[in-house]
Tab-separated table of C-alpha atoms in Angstrom:
chain	number	residue	atom	x	y	z
A	1	MET	CA	56.688	66.747	112.928
A	2	ARG	CA	59.509	68.881	111.610
A	3	LYS	CA	60.670	71.689	114.126
A	4	PRO	CA	60.132	75.243	113.015
A	5	ALA	CA	63.469	76.520	111.252
A	6	ALA	CA	65.732	78.625	113.902
A	7	ALA	CA	65.614	82.184	113.354
A	8	ARG	CA	68.666	83.656	111.654
A	9	PRO	CA	70.539	86.172	113.737
A	10	ALA	CA	69.910	89.699	112.372
A	11	LYS	CA	73.112	90.856	110.556
A	12	ARG	CA	75.216	93.330	112.416
A	13	ALA	CA	75.398	96.727	110.897
A	14	LYS	CA	78.796	97.407	109.754
A	15	LYS	CA	80.737	99.756	111.760
A	16	ALA	CA	81.711	102.964	109.781
A	17	THR	CA	85.226	103.018	108.711
A	18	ALA	CA	87.205	105.876	109.968
A	19	THR	CA	88.537	108.261	107.830
A	20	PRO	CA	92.385	108.563	108.361
A	21	ALA	CA	93.946	111.761	109.492
A	22	GLU	CA	96.564	111.608	106.855
A	23	PRO	CA	94.529	112.168	103.881
A	24	ALA	CA	93.416	115.854	105.387
A	25	MET	CA	97.082	116.730	105.373
A	26	ASP	CA	97.392	116.149	101.857
A	27	VAL	CA	94.326	118.338	101.343
A	28	THR	CA	95.902	120.896	103.493
A	29	VAL	CA	99.116	120.956	101.507
A	30	GLY	CA	97.490	120.635	98.090
A	31	ARG	CA	95.626	123.945	99.051
A	32	ARG	CA	98.681	125.893	100.018
A	33	ILE	CA	100.414	124.792	96.838
A	34	ARG	CA	97.392	125.777	94.982
A	35	ASP	CA	97.317	129.235	96.714
A	36	LEU	CA	101.062	129.850	95.947
A	37	ARG	CA	100.664	129.074	92.472
A	38	ARG	CA	97.532	131.566	92.101
A	39	VAL	CA	99.515	134.157	94.106
A	40	ARG	CA	102.298	133.957	91.492
A	41	GLN	CA	99.771	133.721	88.770
A	42	PHE	CA	101.272	130.463	87.414
A	43	SER	CA	98.951	128.118	85.355
A	44	LEU	CA	99.143	124.097	86.154
A	45	GLU	CA	100.412	123.974	82.315
A	46	THR	CA	103.316	126.158	83.408
A	47	VAL	CA	104.166	124.608	86.879
A	48	ALA	CA	103.865	121.185	84.933
A	49	THR	CA	106.486	122.649	82.310
A	50	ARG	CA	108.934	123.612	84.848
A	51	THR	CA	108.531	120.686	87.359
A	52	ASP	CA	108.336	117.931	84.626
A	53	LEU	CA	105.301	116.463	86.331
A	54	SER	CA	102.058	115.923	84.364
A	55	ILE	CA	99.083	118.312	84.721
A	56	GLY	CA	97.073	115.493	85.936
A	57	PHE	CA	99.477	114.755	88.837
A	58	LEU	CA	99.612	118.425	89.685
A	59	SER	CA	95.817	118.898	89.602
A	60	GLN	CA	95.456	115.631	92.176
A	61	ILE	CA	97.973	117.043	94.655
A	62	GLU	CA	96.236	120.382	94.586
A	63	ARG	CA	92.811	118.658	95.462
A	64	GLY	CA	94.439	116.637	97.862
A	65	LEU	CA	93.952	113.265	95.824
A	66	SER	CA	97.607	112.676	95.807
A	67	SER	CA	100.160	112.238	98.614
A	68	PRO	CA	103.376	113.861	96.975
A	69	SER	CA	106.932	112.530	98.211
A	70	LEU	CA	109.494	115.371	99.797
A	71	ARG	CA	111.194	115.150	96.458
A	72	VAL	CA	108.181	116.301	94.377
A	73	LEU	CA	107.563	119.033	97.258
A	74	ALA	CA	110.842	120.488	96.911
A	75	THR	CA	110.519	120.708	93.386
A	76	LEU	CA	107.494	122.398	93.513
A	77	ALA	CA	108.668	124.688	96.020
A	78	ASP	CA	111.603	125.600	93.671
A	79	VAL	CA	109.343	126.457	91.000
A	80	LEU	CA	107.082	128.451	93.119
A	81	GLY	CA	110.368	130.652	94.370
A	82	VAL	CA	109.804	129.381	98.067
A	83	GLY	CA	111.318	127.204	100.809
A	84	ILE	CA	109.632	124.034	101.696
A	85	ALA	CA	108.550	125.876	104.876
A	86	ALA	CA	106.056	127.843	102.846
A	87	LEU	CA	103.769	124.882	102.567
A	88	PHE	CA	103.378	125.033	106.404
A	89	GLY	CA	101.240	126.959	108.576
A	90	ALA	CA	98.432	129.627	107.010
A	91	SER	CA	97.881	130.092	103.480
A	92	PRO	CA	100.421	132.588	101.984
A	93	SER	CA	99.758	136.150	101.537
A	94	ALA	CA	100.646	138.106	98.294
A	95	ASP	CA	103.822	139.473	99.882
A	96	GLY	CA	104.439	136.507	102.490
A	97	ALA	CA	105.278	138.990	105.002
A	98	SER	CA	105.387	137.819	108.656
A	99	ASP	CA	106.402	139.587	111.758
A	100	GLN	CA	106.436	136.440	114.096
A	101	VAL	CA	109.485	135.845	115.948
A	102	VAL	CA	108.596	132.931	118.545
A	103	THR	CA	106.964	129.441	117.583
A	104	ARG	CA	105.592	127.912	120.692
A	105	GLY	CA	106.147	124.120	121.358
A	106	LEU	CA	102.398	123.184	120.931
A	107	GLN	CA	102.140	125.346	117.884
A	108	ARG	CA	104.629	123.701	115.592
A	109	PRO	CA	102.987	123.222	112.153
A	110	GLU	CA	103.759	119.610	110.806
A	111	LEU	CA	103.948	118.199	107.298
A	112	LYS	CA	103.679	114.568	107.757
A	113	LEU	CA	104.429	112.398	104.588
A	114	TRP	CA	102.505	109.661	105.673
A	115	ARG	CA	103.228	107.466	102.688
A	116	THR	CA	106.891	107.703	103.117
A	117	GLY	CA	107.257	107.799	106.957
A	118	VAL	CA	108.898	111.275	107.145
A	119	SER	CA	107.326	114.064	108.951
A	120	LYS	CA	108.649	117.600	109.291
A	121	GLN	CA	107.842	120.023	112.303
A	122	LEU	CA	108.524	123.517	111.532
A	123	LEU	CA	110.484	125.124	114.495
A	124	SER	CA	110.616	128.611	112.838
A	125	PRO	CA	107.698	130.936	112.044
A	126	ALA	CA	105.822	129.903	109.021
A	127	SER	CA	106.188	132.504	106.091
A	128	ALA	CA	106.606	132.012	102.375
A	129	ASP	CA	109.275	134.924	102.649
A	130	ASN	CA	111.472	133.024	104.984
A	131	LYS	CA	115.095	132.334	103.675
A	132	LEU	CA	116.018	130.286	106.882
A	133	ASN	CA	114.030	127.522	108.615
A	134	LEU	CA	114.690	125.303	111.329
A	135	PHE	CA	112.702	121.640	111.082
A	136	LEU	CA	112.676	118.955	113.617
A	137	VAL	CA	112.576	115.747	111.006
A	138	HIS	CA	111.051	112.450	112.354
A	139	LEU	CA	111.853	109.164	110.188
A	140	GLU	CA	109.875	106.268	111.241
A	141	PRO	CA	111.416	102.834	110.827
A	142	GLY	CA	112.089	102.210	107.075
A	143	GLY	CA	111.266	105.838	106.233
A	144	SER	CA	112.759	107.409	103.263
A	145	THR	CA	112.803	110.131	100.805
A	146	GLY	CA	112.745	107.313	98.148
A	147	ASP	CA	115.505	105.821	95.868
A	148	GLU	CA	115.800	108.692	93.455
A	149	LEU	CA	118.067	111.390	94.315
A	150	TYR	CA	116.570	114.812	94.017
A	151	THR	CA	117.787	118.450	94.040
A	152	HIS	CA	116.515	121.951	95.225
A	153	ASP	CA	117.462	125.377	95.914
A	154	GLY	CA	119.534	126.279	98.819
A	155	GLU	CA	121.879	124.799	101.709
A	156	GLU	CA	120.941	122.648	104.425
A	157	ALA	CA	122.513	121.235	107.750
A	158	GLY	CA	121.400	118.976	110.382
A	159	LEU	CA	122.101	117.131	113.595
A	160	VAL	CA	120.990	113.593	114.437
A	161	LEU	CA	119.337	113.837	117.937
A	162	GLU	CA	118.056	110.272	117.938
A	163	GLY	CA	118.548	106.951	116.143
A	164	GLU	CA	120.518	106.541	112.895
A	165	MET	CA	120.122	108.108	109.284
A	166	MET	CA	121.773	107.076	106.211
A	167	LEU	CA	122.496	110.095	103.984
A	168	THR	CA	123.402	109.971	100.351
A	169	VAL	CA	125.018	113.314	98.734
A	170	GLY	CA	126.062	112.646	95.127
A	171	SER	CA	127.675	109.406	94.936
A	172	GLU	CA	128.625	109.032	98.426
A	173	THR	CA	126.616	107.543	101.537
A	174	TRP	CA	127.060	107.899	105.103
A	175	SER	CA	125.641	106.311	108.213
A	176	LEU	CA	124.956	109.202	110.701
A	177	LYS	CA	124.368	108.317	114.507
A	178	THR	CA	122.924	110.297	117.500
A	179	GLY	CA	125.772	113.283	117.652
A	180	ASP	CA	126.795	113.297	113.994
A	181	SER	CA	126.184	116.303	111.890
A	182	PHE	CA	126.385	117.458	108.345
A	183	ARG	CA	126.179	120.217	105.649
A	184	PHE	CA	125.911	120.290	101.956
A	185	ALA	CA	124.437	122.315	98.937
A	186	SER	CA	121.067	121.561	98.103
A	187	ARG	CA	121.762	121.349	94.303
A	188	ARG	CA	123.809	118.319	94.989
A	189	PRO	CA	121.703	115.376	94.211
A	190	HIS	CA	120.903	113.667	97.699
A	191	ARG	CA	118.504	111.312	99.581
A	192	PHE	CA	118.043	110.144	103.077
A	193	SER	CA	116.464	107.328	104.975
A	194	ASN	CA	116.028	105.648	108.454
A	195	PRO	CA	117.630	101.879	108.043
A	196	ALA	CA	116.513	100.767	111.439
A	197	ARG	CA	113.578	98.140	111.667
A	198	ASP	CA	112.306	99.067	115.118
A	199	ALA	CA	113.510	102.757	116.015
A	200	LYS	CA	112.850	106.163	115.146
A	201	ALA	CA	115.140	108.585	113.932
A	202	VAL	CA	115.003	112.321	114.916
A	203	VAL	CA	117.023	114.898	113.189
A	204	LEU	CA	117.273	118.732	113.707
A	205	TRP	CA	117.506	120.064	110.251
A	206	VAL	CA	118.080	123.576	108.782
A	207	ASN	CA	117.232	124.851	105.211
A	208	CYS	CA	118.559	128.178	103.994
A	209	VAL	CA	116.955	129.232	100.607
A	210	THR	CA	119.254	131.194	98.581
A	211	GLY	CA	117.545	131.662	95.447
A	212	ALA	CA	113.878	132.198	96.337
A	213	SER	CA	112.674	135.776	96.061
């Protein structure tokens, strides 16, 4: 006599996959770019023409569907007439005014470029009107702005607080370690990266926007 077939174990319900926090950052940055564009009454077509980026790509960035690189963000900030710090903090007002003086340690806005291993904490008050901005840049092992050199308005300087950073400006490349510092005009083609495989690099970084209005 045949034994009754053993009952099959009930299938376990699939666990809900947690939505990563990083895309939420893409949505926030996209909204800030869109708000800045609308404040300046620029169409997507205008921005696309001035940045050499496609309208479709710009639309994806504004909707948080694409994670832009630091090079792309710097290019967009240039065309919108602001420093990259305008992409941090609250949405910009029409005049970009801010009378904030102090930024508390627990209130630092952060721009996390999660695909490239680069994140920037804004240490100075966020405003589209600021010409001088101070950042704490974190580079994960292997983190980089990409292979392509890029340019934007202004000047920048920095001090390596932890780890090592490779900095390329024009045709020269330097290995900067803890305690080393730098300064260059941002219109010179540049890029930077963390060559370490197992250690983060932290850089105190200053950007001064000279041509934004």
